[in-house]
Short mmCIF file of C-alpha atoms in Angstrom, two decimals:
data_model
loop_
_atom_site.label_atom_id
_atom_site.label_comp_id
_atom_site.label_asym_id
_atom_site.label_seq_id
_atom_site.Cartn_x
_atom_site.Cartn_y
_atom_site.Cartn_z
CA MET A 1 -22.51 -31.17 8.12
CA THR A 2 -20.60 -29.79 5.17
CA THR A 3 -22.29 -30.50 1.90
CA GLN A 4 -19.54 -32.39 0.14
CA GLN A 5 -21.25 -32.48 -3.25
CA ALA A 6 -22.04 -28.78 -3.49
CA PRO A 7 -19.49 -26.50 -5.14
CA ALA A 8 -16.79 -25.22 -2.79
CA ILE A 9 -17.76 -21.62 -3.47
CA GLN A 10 -21.06 -20.25 -4.76
CA VAL A 11 -21.48 -16.54 -5.36
CA HIS A 12 -24.73 -14.95 -6.55
CA GLY A 13 -25.42 -11.32 -7.29
CA LEU A 14 -22.68 -10.01 -5.02
CA GLU A 15 -22.61 -6.22 -4.69
CA LYS A 16 -20.39 -3.94 -2.66
CA SER A 17 -19.94 -0.18 -2.72
CA TYR A 18 -17.64 2.14 -0.84
CA LYS A 19 -19.72 5.31 -0.66
CA GLU A 20 -20.13 6.36 -4.32
CA LEU A 21 -17.76 3.76 -5.69
CA HIS A 22 -19.51 0.60 -6.89
CA VAL A 23 -16.75 -1.97 -6.63
CA LEU A 24 -18.85 -5.08 -7.23
CA ARG A 25 -22.00 -4.72 -9.33
CA GLY A 26 -23.48 -8.19 -9.26
CA VAL A 27 -20.88 -10.92 -9.33
CA ASP A 28 -21.82 -14.57 -9.95
CA PHE A 29 -19.53 -17.58 -10.10
CA GLU A 30 -19.02 -21.05 -8.73
CA VAL A 31 -15.85 -22.92 -7.91
CA ALA A 32 -15.81 -26.73 -8.09
CA ARG A 33 -14.19 -28.69 -5.27
CA GLY A 34 -10.51 -29.42 -5.72
CA SER A 35 -10.08 -27.02 -8.63
CA ILE A 36 -7.98 -23.92 -9.10
CA PHE A 37 -10.08 -20.92 -10.02
CA ALA A 38 -8.49 -17.68 -11.13
CA LEU A 39 -10.17 -14.32 -10.76
CA LEU A 40 -8.40 -12.22 -13.35
CA GLY A 41 -8.64 -8.46 -13.48
CA SER A 42 -6.70 -5.23 -13.56
CA ASN A 43 -5.97 -3.15 -10.49
CA GLY A 44 -9.15 -1.86 -8.91
CA ALA A 45 -11.38 -4.40 -10.65
CA GLY A 46 -12.72 -5.59 -7.29
CA LYS A 47 -10.75 -8.83 -6.88
CA THR A 48 -9.59 -8.10 -3.35
CA THR A 49 -13.05 -6.92 -2.31
CA ALA A 50 -14.52 -10.21 -3.53
CA VAL A 51 -11.92 -12.22 -1.62
CA LYS A 52 -12.50 -10.17 1.53
CA ILE A 53 -16.22 -10.86 1.37
CA LEU A 54 -15.63 -14.58 0.86
CA SER A 55 -13.23 -14.68 3.82
CA THR A 56 -15.76 -12.85 6.10
CA LEU A 57 -13.65 -9.69 6.41
CA LEU A 58 -16.24 -7.54 4.65
CA LYS A 59 -20.01 -7.75 4.47
CA PRO A 60 -21.64 -7.58 1.04
CA ASP A 61 -24.31 -4.93 0.35
CA ALA A 62 -26.38 -7.42 -1.65
CA GLY A 63 -26.20 -10.96 -2.95
CA THR A 64 -25.19 -14.20 -1.30
CA ALA A 65 -21.98 -16.14 -1.01
CA ARG A 66 -21.58 -19.68 0.28
CA VAL A 67 -18.18 -21.11 1.11
CA ASN A 68 -17.92 -24.83 1.81
CA GLY A 69 -21.73 -24.77 1.95
CA PHE A 70 -21.84 -22.08 4.65
CA ASP A 71 -23.30 -18.63 4.19
CA VAL A 72 -20.63 -15.95 4.72
CA ALA A 73 -23.11 -13.59 6.34
CA THR A 74 -24.92 -15.90 8.75
CA GLN A 75 -22.40 -18.72 9.32
CA ALA A 76 -19.18 -16.74 9.40
CA ALA A 77 -17.62 -18.92 12.11
CA ASN A 78 -18.13 -22.09 10.02
CA VAL A 79 -16.71 -20.32 6.97
CA ARG A 80 -13.60 -19.36 8.95
CA GLU A 81 -13.15 -23.00 9.96
CA SER A 82 -13.19 -23.95 6.26
CA ILE A 83 -10.82 -21.41 4.76
CA SER A 84 -7.44 -19.79 4.87
CA LEU A 85 -6.65 -16.38 3.50
CA THR A 86 -3.31 -15.42 2.06
CA GLY A 87 -3.66 -11.71 1.57
CA GLN A 88 -2.08 -9.38 -0.91
CA PHE A 89 0.89 -8.65 1.32
CA ALA A 90 2.67 -11.59 2.89
CA ALA A 91 1.05 -11.41 6.31
CA VAL A 92 3.84 -12.85 8.40
CA ASP A 93 5.03 -11.59 11.75
CA GLU A 94 8.43 -10.12 10.92
CA ILE A 95 9.73 -10.10 14.46
CA LEU A 96 9.01 -13.79 15.00
CA SER A 97 11.01 -16.55 13.35
CA GLY A 98 9.49 -18.61 10.55
CA ARG A 99 8.92 -21.49 12.92
CA GLU A 100 7.33 -19.26 15.56
CA ASN A 101 4.96 -17.87 12.93
CA LEU A 102 3.80 -21.39 12.11
CA VAL A 103 3.47 -22.38 15.77
CA LEU A 104 1.44 -19.23 16.42
CA VAL A 105 -1.08 -20.06 13.70
CA ALA A 106 -1.29 -23.70 14.80
CA ARG A 107 -2.07 -22.55 18.35
CA LEU A 108 -4.72 -20.13 17.12
CA ARG A 109 -6.31 -22.96 15.16
CA HIS A 110 -6.34 -24.94 18.43
CA LEU A 111 -4.33 -27.85 17.06
CA LYS A 112 -2.33 -30.38 19.01
CA ASN A 113 1.46 -30.57 18.59
CA PRO A 114 1.94 -27.12 17.07
CA GLY A 115 5.72 -27.67 17.08
CA ARG A 116 5.51 -30.80 14.97
CA ILE A 117 3.11 -29.17 12.51
CA ALA A 118 5.54 -26.26 12.16
CA ASP A 119 8.51 -28.52 11.51
CA GLU A 120 6.63 -30.52 8.87
CA LEU A 121 5.61 -27.38 7.01
CA LEU A 122 9.12 -25.92 7.18
CA GLU A 123 10.35 -29.13 5.60
CA ARG A 124 7.64 -29.16 2.92
CA PHE A 125 8.34 -25.56 1.91
CA SER A 126 12.15 -25.89 2.04
CA LEU A 127 12.40 -23.47 4.94
CA THR A 128 13.92 -25.80 7.55
CA ASP A 129 17.30 -24.03 7.51
CA ALA A 130 15.68 -20.61 7.78
CA GLY A 131 13.13 -21.71 10.36
CA GLY A 132 14.96 -20.19 13.32
CA ARG A 133 15.61 -16.85 11.64
CA LYS A 134 13.42 -13.77 11.97
CA ALA A 135 10.96 -13.56 9.08
CA ALA A 136 12.18 -9.99 8.50
CA THR A 137 15.40 -11.46 7.07
CA TYR A 138 13.58 -13.60 4.47
CA SER A 139 13.57 -12.91 0.74
CA GLY A 140 10.29 -12.10 -0.99
CA GLY A 141 9.86 -15.67 -2.19
CA MET A 142 10.64 -17.15 1.22
CA ARG A 143 8.13 -14.82 2.87
CA ARG A 144 5.46 -15.85 0.40
CA ARG A 145 6.26 -19.53 0.98
CA LEU A 146 6.04 -19.04 4.73
CA ASP A 147 2.80 -17.12 4.20
CA ILE A 148 1.29 -19.97 2.20
CA ALA A 149 2.60 -22.54 4.70
CA MET A 150 0.81 -20.60 7.46
CA SER A 151 -2.37 -20.82 5.41
CA LEU A 152 -2.15 -24.60 5.17
CA ILE A 153 -2.13 -25.22 8.90
CA GLY A 154 -5.20 -27.17 9.91
CA ASP A 155 -5.73 -28.37 6.32
CA PRO A 156 -8.56 -26.01 5.40
CA PRO A 157 -10.42 -27.34 2.34
CA ILE A 158 -10.49 -23.93 0.65
CA ILE A 159 -7.65 -21.45 0.24
CA PHE A 160 -7.83 -17.88 -1.01
CA LEU A 161 -4.68 -16.46 -2.53
CA ASP A 162 -4.96 -12.75 -3.24
CA GLU A 163 -2.34 -11.80 -5.84
CA PRO A 164 0.15 -14.35 -4.52
CA THR A 165 2.98 -13.38 -6.86
CA THR A 166 2.64 -9.60 -7.08
CA GLY A 167 6.05 -8.07 -6.44
CA LEU A 168 7.95 -11.35 -6.63
CA ASP A 169 10.91 -12.02 -8.89
CA PRO A 170 10.53 -14.69 -11.61
CA GLN A 171 12.15 -17.46 -9.57
CA ALA A 172 10.03 -16.79 -6.53
CA ARG A 173 6.98 -16.73 -8.78
CA ILE A 174 7.76 -20.20 -10.07
CA GLU A 175 8.25 -21.41 -6.47
CA VAL A 176 4.82 -20.11 -5.55
CA TRP A 177 3.23 -21.66 -8.63
CA GLN A 178 4.76 -24.97 -7.66
CA ALA A 179 3.31 -24.67 -4.16
CA VAL A 180 -0.15 -23.84 -5.54
CA ARG A 181 -0.09 -26.86 -7.90
CA GLU A 182 0.87 -29.14 -5.01
CA LEU A 183 -2.06 -27.79 -3.04
CA ALA A 184 -4.52 -28.59 -5.79
CA ASP A 185 -2.98 -32.06 -6.20
CA ARG A 186 -3.83 -32.70 -2.55
CA GLY A 187 -7.46 -31.82 -3.20
CA THR A 188 -7.54 -28.29 -1.80
CA THR A 189 -9.79 -25.84 -3.61
CA VAL A 190 -7.83 -22.74 -4.56
CA LEU A 191 -9.29 -19.38 -5.49
CA LEU A 192 -6.56 -17.05 -6.62
CA THR A 193 -6.72 -13.52 -7.87
CA THR A 194 -4.15 -12.22 -10.26
CA GLN A 195 -3.48 -9.45 -12.73
CA TYR A 196 -0.98 -11.59 -14.63
CA LEU A 197 -2.51 -13.36 -17.61
CA ASP A 198 0.20 -16.00 -17.76
CA GLU A 199 -0.34 -16.86 -14.12
CA ALA A 200 -4.01 -17.64 -14.74
CA GLU A 201 -3.01 -19.54 -17.87
CA GLN A 202 -0.38 -21.59 -16.01
CA LEU A 203 -2.39 -22.51 -12.95
CA ALA A 204 -6.11 -22.26 -13.32
CA ASP A 205 -8.68 -24.88 -14.27
CA ARG A 206 -11.17 -22.10 -14.79
CA ILE A 207 -10.67 -18.42 -15.31
CA ALA A 208 -13.14 -15.63 -14.70
CA ILE A 209 -12.43 -12.10 -15.84
CA LEU A 210 -13.65 -9.47 -13.42
CA HIS A 211 -14.05 -6.10 -15.11
CA GLU A 212 -15.70 -3.00 -13.67
CA GLY A 213 -17.41 -4.97 -10.95
CA ARG A 214 -18.84 -7.76 -13.11
CA ILE A 215 -17.67 -11.13 -14.37
CA ILE A 216 -17.52 -10.64 -18.11
CA VAL A 217 -16.34 -14.16 -19.04
CA ASN A 218 -15.95 -17.38 -17.12
CA GLY A 219 -14.61 -20.62 -18.53
CA THR A 220 -11.66 -22.89 -19.08
CA LEU A 221 -8.67 -21.58 -20.93
CA ASP A 222 -9.80 -23.39 -24.09
CA GLU A 223 -13.29 -21.94 -23.84
CA LEU A 224 -11.85 -18.48 -23.41
CA LYS A 225 -9.62 -18.92 -26.42
CA GLN A 226 -12.62 -19.96 -28.55
CA LEU A 227 -14.18 -16.56 -27.92
CA LEU A 228 -11.68 -15.18 -30.42
CA PRO A 229 -11.41 -16.09 -34.12
CA PRO A 230 -9.84 -19.54 -34.67
CA ALA A 231 -6.08 -19.79 -34.65
CA LYS A 232 -4.24 -19.12 -37.86
CA VAL A 233 -1.10 -21.00 -38.71
CA GLU A 234 1.79 -18.60 -38.97
CA TYR A 235 5.49 -19.25 -38.99
CA VAL A 236 7.25 -17.09 -36.48
CA GLU A 237 10.87 -17.39 -35.42
CA LYS A 238 10.77 -18.48 -31.75
CA GLN A 239 12.87 -16.03 -29.80
CA PRO A 240 13.61 -16.77 -26.18
CA THR A 241 11.72 -14.43 -23.91
CA LEU A 242 13.66 -12.26 -21.52
CA GLU A 243 12.30 -14.46 -18.73
CA ASP A 244 13.81 -17.57 -20.41
CA VAL A 245 17.13 -15.77 -20.70
CA PHE A 246 17.03 -14.57 -17.10
CA LEU A 247 16.14 -17.96 -15.69
CA THR A 248 18.80 -19.74 -17.76
CA LEU A 249 21.48 -17.29 -16.69
CA VAL A 250 20.69 -17.37 -12.98
CA GLY A 251 20.18 -21.14 -13.12
CA THR A 252 16.86 -21.72 -11.45
CA LYS A 253 15.98 -25.16 -10.15
CA ALA A 254 12.37 -25.04 -11.28
CA MET B 1 -17.94 -14.48 23.78
CA SER B 2 -16.23 -17.35 22.00
CA LYS B 3 -15.15 -20.34 24.04
CA HIS B 4 -11.60 -19.77 22.83
CA PHE B 5 -11.41 -16.16 24.01
CA PHE B 6 -9.02 -16.68 26.93
CA GLY B 7 -6.83 -19.24 25.17
CA ASP B 8 -6.53 -17.15 22.02
CA THR B 9 -5.88 -13.96 23.97
CA THR B 10 -3.10 -15.72 25.89
CA VAL B 11 -1.47 -16.97 22.67
CA LEU B 12 -1.64 -13.51 21.07
CA LEU B 13 -0.45 -11.82 24.26
CA GLY B 14 2.57 -14.15 24.20
CA ARG B 15 3.23 -13.02 20.65
CA SER B 16 3.21 -9.29 21.42
CA LEU B 17 5.23 -9.74 24.62
CA ARG B 18 7.83 -11.50 22.51
CA HIS B 19 7.88 -8.41 20.28
CA ILE B 20 8.68 -6.32 23.34
CA THR B 21 11.45 -8.58 24.61
CA ARG B 22 12.97 -8.59 21.10
CA SER B 23 12.83 -4.83 20.74
CA PRO B 24 13.25 -3.58 24.32
CA ASP B 25 14.05 -0.18 22.80
CA THR B 26 10.32 0.59 22.90
CA ILE B 27 10.41 0.31 26.69
CA ILE B 28 13.64 2.27 26.93
CA THR B 29 12.38 5.04 24.63
CA THR B 30 9.18 5.19 26.62
CA ALA B 31 11.10 5.60 29.87
CA ILE B 32 13.86 7.88 28.60
CA MET B 33 11.77 10.98 27.87
CA PRO B 34 10.14 11.12 31.30
CA ILE B 35 13.51 10.42 32.92
CA ALA B 36 15.13 13.24 30.94
CA MET B 37 12.30 15.56 32.00
CA MET B 38 12.75 14.49 35.57
CA LEU B 39 16.49 15.24 35.45
CA MET B 40 15.87 18.63 33.84
CA PHE B 41 13.16 19.67 36.24
CA VAL B 42 14.94 18.50 39.36
CA TYR B 43 18.44 19.74 38.53
CA VAL B 44 17.69 22.76 36.28
CA PHE B 45 14.28 24.30 36.95
CA GLY B 46 13.53 22.71 40.27
CA GLY B 47 15.60 25.12 42.31
CA ALA B 48 13.42 28.01 41.14
CA ILE B 49 10.08 26.32 41.69
CA ARG B 50 8.26 27.00 44.95
CA THR B 51 5.99 24.10 45.74
CA GLY B 52 5.15 25.20 49.23
CA SER B 53 6.65 22.09 50.78
CA ASP B 54 10.07 21.39 52.24
CA SER B 55 10.58 17.96 50.75
CA SER B 56 12.67 17.33 47.66
CA TYR B 57 11.24 18.51 44.33
CA VAL B 58 11.52 14.99 42.91
CA ASN B 59 8.91 13.92 45.46
CA TYR B 60 6.63 16.67 44.21
CA MET B 61 6.90 15.97 40.49
CA LEU B 62 7.13 12.18 40.32
CA PRO B 63 3.33 11.62 40.05
CA GLY B 64 3.18 13.89 36.97
CA ILE B 65 6.23 12.18 35.47
CA LEU B 66 4.53 8.79 35.90
CA LEU B 67 1.51 10.03 33.93
CA ILE B 68 3.80 11.38 31.20
CA THR B 69 5.45 7.94 31.06
CA VAL B 70 2.10 6.29 30.37
CA ALA B 71 1.10 8.97 27.84
CA SER B 72 4.28 8.41 25.85
CA GLY B 73 4.09 4.62 26.26
CA ILE B 74 0.68 4.27 24.65
CA ALA B 75 2.04 5.76 21.41
CA TYR B 76 3.68 2.35 20.98
CA THR B 77 0.36 0.64 21.58
CA ALA B 78 -1.10 2.54 18.65
CA TYR B 79 2.04 1.85 16.64
CA ARG B 80 1.95 -1.92 17.25
CA LEU B 81 -1.72 -2.10 16.35
CA PHE B 82 -1.17 0.02 13.24
CA MET B 83 1.65 -2.28 12.08
CA ASP B 84 -0.60 -5.32 12.45
CA MET B 85 -3.33 -3.60 10.44
CA LYS B 86 -0.96 -2.48 7.72
CA GLY B 87 0.96 -5.75 7.44
CA GLY B 88 -2.19 -7.77 6.87
CA ILE B 89 -1.63 -10.01 9.88
CA PHE B 90 -4.69 -8.47 11.55
CA GLU B 91 -6.80 -9.68 8.60
CA ARG B 92 -5.16 -13.06 8.74
CA PHE B 93 -6.16 -13.46 12.40
CA GLN B 94 -9.66 -12.14 11.68
CA SER B 95 -10.19 -14.68 8.91
CA MET B 96 -9.19 -17.55 11.20
CA PRO B 97 -11.47 -19.50 13.54
CA THR B 98 -10.22 -17.54 16.55
CA ALA B 99 -12.12 -15.44 19.03
CA ARG B 100 -12.05 -12.21 17.02
CA SER B 101 -11.79 -9.70 19.85
CA SER B 102 -8.72 -11.55 21.21
CA VAL B 103 -6.57 -9.65 18.72
CA LEU B 104 -7.58 -6.35 20.29
CA TRP B 105 -7.41 -7.54 23.90
CA ALA B 106 -3.93 -8.96 23.40
CA HIS B 107 -2.76 -5.50 22.33
CA VAL B 108 -4.47 -3.88 25.30
CA LEU B 109 -2.88 -6.27 27.80
CA THR B 110 0.52 -5.88 26.13
CA SER B 111 0.17 -2.13 26.51
CA LEU B 112 -0.54 -2.62 30.20
CA VAL B 113 2.49 -4.85 30.75
CA ALA B 114 4.86 -2.63 28.73
CA ASN B 115 3.73 0.53 30.53
CA LEU B 116 4.05 -1.08 33.95
CA ILE B 117 7.64 -2.06 33.15
CA SER B 118 8.39 1.52 32.02
CA LEU B 119 6.78 2.88 35.20
CA VAL B 120 8.95 0.63 37.37
CA VAL B 121 12.06 1.82 35.53
CA VAL B 122 11.09 5.47 36.06
CA VAL B 123 10.39 4.91 39.77
CA LEU B 124 13.76 3.22 40.20
CA VAL B 125 15.54 6.19 38.60
CA ALA B 126 13.53 8.53 40.83
CA LEU B 127 14.72 6.58 43.88
CA LEU B 128 18.32 7.09 42.72
CA MET B 129 17.59 10.82 42.42
CA GLY B 130 16.43 10.98 45.99
CA PHE B 131 12.73 10.17 45.76
CA ARG B 132 11.53 8.92 49.14
CA SER B 133 8.07 7.93 50.23
CA GLY B 134 6.68 6.93 53.56
CA ALA B 135 3.79 5.17 51.84
CA GLY B 136 2.90 1.72 53.13
CA VAL B 137 1.81 -1.28 51.10
CA PRO B 138 -1.87 -0.23 50.87
CA ALA B 139 -0.91 3.22 49.58
CA TRP B 140 1.47 1.74 46.99
CA LEU B 141 -1.25 -0.66 45.89
CA ALA B 142 -3.64 2.27 45.54
CA VAL B 143 -1.06 4.14 43.43
CA ALA B 144 -0.61 1.01 41.28
CA GLY B 145 -4.38 0.70 40.92
CA ILE B 146 -4.79 4.32 39.77
CA LEU B 147 -1.90 3.96 37.30
CA ILE B 148 -3.33 0.71 35.89
CA LEU B 149 -6.72 2.34 35.42
CA PHE B 150 -5.09 5.39 33.83
CA THR B 151 -3.04 3.16 31.49
CA LEU B 152 -6.13 1.20 30.45
CA ALA B 153 -8.06 4.41 29.78
CA LEU B 154 -5.26 5.84 27.63
CA THR B 155 -4.69 2.47 25.95
CA TRP B 156 -8.28 2.37 24.70
CA ILE B 157 -7.80 5.90 23.37
CA ALA B 158 -4.68 4.63 21.57
CA VAL B 159 -6.64 1.77 20.01
CA ILE B 160 -8.71 4.27 17.99
CA PRO B 161 -5.84 5.78 15.93
CA GLY B 162 -4.14 2.36 15.89
CA LEU B 163 -7.12 0.96 14.01
CA SER B 164 -7.96 3.93 11.84
CA ALA B 165 -4.70 5.80 11.08
CA LYS B 166 -3.50 5.98 7.50
CA THR B 167 0.18 6.58 8.32
CA MET B 168 2.54 5.57 11.09
CA GLU B 169 2.99 9.21 12.15
CA GLY B 170 -0.77 9.60 12.35
CA ALA B 171 -1.00 6.54 14.55
CA SER B 172 1.27 7.98 17.25
CA ALA B 173 0.79 11.75 16.91
CA PHE B 174 -2.34 11.69 19.08
CA SER B 175 -0.19 11.08 22.15
CA TYR B 176 1.55 14.50 22.02
CA PRO B 177 -1.33 16.46 23.54
CA LEU B 178 -1.66 13.78 26.21
CA ILE B 179 2.04 14.12 27.05
CA PHE B 180 1.67 17.89 27.46
CA LEU B 181 -1.51 17.81 29.51
CA PRO B 182 0.45 17.35 32.79
CA PHE B 183 2.21 20.70 32.17
CA LEU B 184 -1.17 22.43 32.49
CA SER B 185 -1.86 20.78 35.81
CA SER B 186 -0.57 20.61 39.36
CA ALA B 187 2.14 18.15 38.24
CA PHE B 188 5.09 20.58 38.20
CA VAL B 189 3.94 23.77 39.91
CA PRO B 190 1.05 24.47 42.28
CA THR B 191 -2.00 25.64 40.30
CA ALA B 192 -2.30 28.63 42.63
CA SER B 193 0.66 30.23 40.82
CA MET B 194 -1.13 30.23 37.43
CA PRO B 195 -3.14 33.12 35.90
CA GLY B 196 -6.96 32.85 36.10
CA PRO B 197 -8.13 30.99 32.95
CA VAL B 198 -5.11 28.65 32.92
CA ARG B 199 -5.63 27.96 36.59
CA PHE B 200 -9.30 27.20 35.98
CA PHE B 201 -8.39 24.73 33.23
CA ALA B 202 -5.64 23.15 35.32
CA GLU B 203 -7.88 22.65 38.32
CA HIS B 204 -10.66 21.04 36.31
CA GLN B 205 -8.75 18.68 34.04
CA PRO B 206 -8.21 15.02 34.94
CA VAL B 207 -4.43 15.11 35.39
CA THR B 208 -4.58 17.46 38.40
CA SER B 209 -6.85 15.25 40.47
CA ILE B 210 -4.89 12.11 39.52
CA VAL B 211 -1.57 13.80 40.37
CA ASN B 212 -2.94 15.14 43.66
CA ALA B 213 -4.28 11.72 44.64
CA ILE B 214 -1.00 9.93 43.89
CA ARG B 215 1.00 12.69 45.62
CA ALA B 216 -1.15 12.40 48.72
CA LEU B 217 -0.74 8.61 48.74
CA PHE B 218 3.06 8.93 48.41
CA THR B 219 3.34 11.47 51.22
CA GLY B 220 0.92 9.64 53.50
CA GLN B 221 -1.55 12.52 53.62
CA PRO B 222 -5.33 12.14 53.48
CA VAL B 223 -6.41 11.80 49.85
CA GLY B 224 -9.68 13.64 50.38
CA THR B 225 -12.04 13.89 47.43
CA ASP B 226 -9.17 13.95 44.92
CA ILE B 227 -8.99 10.19 44.72
CA TRP B 228 -12.70 9.88 43.90
CA VAL B 229 -12.49 12.60 41.28
CA ALA B 230 -9.39 10.89 39.89
CA LEU B 231 -11.11 7.50 39.76
CA ALA B 232 -14.21 9.03 38.18
CA TRP B 233 -12.06 10.64 35.46
CA CYS B 234 -10.18 7.37 34.78
CA VAL B 235 -13.31 5.26 34.63
CA GLY B 236 -15.15 7.90 32.57
CA ILE B 237 -12.35 8.18 29.99
CA LEU B 238 -12.03 4.39 29.95
CA VAL B 239 -15.73 3.85 29.22
CA VAL B 240 -15.96 6.53 26.53
CA ALA B 241 -12.68 5.51 24.85
CA TYR B 242 -13.70 1.83 24.97
CA ALA B 243 -17.05 2.61 23.33
CA PHE B 244 -15.42 4.63 20.53
CA ALA B 245 -12.66 2.06 20.05
CA MET B 246 -15.18 -0.77 19.74
CA ARG B 247 -17.20 1.27 17.27
CA THR B 248 -14.06 1.86 15.17
CA TYR B 249 -13.22 -1.83 15.45
CA ARG B 250 -16.67 -3.00 14.38
CA ARG B 251 -16.55 -0.65 11.42
CA LYS B 252 -13.19 -2.17 10.45
CA ILE B 253 -14.42 -5.74 10.50
CA SER B 254 -17.75 -5.26 8.74
#
């Protein structure tokens, strides 16, 4: 009974306050199916609060939100069937191995053959060799990959990624970007929050800027660029960025 | 209650039990303090304590030591819950189509299992130190029943800081007063030897009746009204702690 034609996410007039602090002051946006939507904002702009409301972890004070056609307030169980949340901190069980983490989530999603699902995801995220090791021994990028792999179990049509690359080194960031692009290629709707402008620029089909609890602009990258005066042609010597230098020196595969 | 409640609780219980088998130090640390106290009291102070009975002092103090074991064990319950909250894995589980309260119940049952193992270890050490009991199977079962009820009551108290603490120290500090409560009871010396106000407190706090009931069961004496007072305390604390814990929990997930 999911409404396939409706947008994957519809948010209208969303408000949320913590005591005196008005975190969201009327947020509206829609996310089309199969697209990558970036919620861009500085720290404290309300990105995480919005994601928590959409993933049924918080209740809004006002406004409505529909995810996969289901109302987050009244049909929370259906929403949870439709989504996966990858929170701000890689939420993996450090004491379990990578494979055990995946098996655990597959069991909690009541799927058959949890072991096979785990092995396939380890393979897909290049974690097969590390699969038997405790997640506590993983690097930041590996943890994030495992985290995202855990989110994919059960093929939820919508995935929330809350600041997926915060605290990662440049190589790990590129690995995560690659994983997000693959997700979108498979038709998954991705809503990601980020404070990095280049991340939104690299990944998103549409970008919304959340500022002081409101969406101040919402559009494609080109539309956003048109908000400023037209480009001038200037000749500037192209210097490699420090990131280019770093990645060349350490020889990344991406 | 969700149709997946039992299945999900079993899966999550398996997860936390695996944590315990991979870091058995939590069980050892839980058991070591009461064992150290037992050694000190029996071999250092015990000679000077007049309990009014001829049997070995270890027989007299074991019930109190068992309660101290549980009181120190539940600090780990709060700690495990706190780590799940802080690491984001609690939110991951809550945003999945699982029976939501399973996450909490798995922690409660893990606490029960871990504390029972610690209790068995402490009793075995007590046997080596000369603890002897003429109690038959029904009396031992009654002791086990009281200890299980006591553990559950204290576990639900531990859930409250586990869910709401801001720091790891805060999550486990609440157990210190619980560990010291047996010292102001009939656990180590008869209450008759205490000065008026202290004696009044000691005779009307839960530990005394629980200690007296277990002691009577171990020595094969009639339990009198102590066992009913003890059960009333355990059930009363359990109900109140459960209500507060659920209120804290509901506040966390709304």
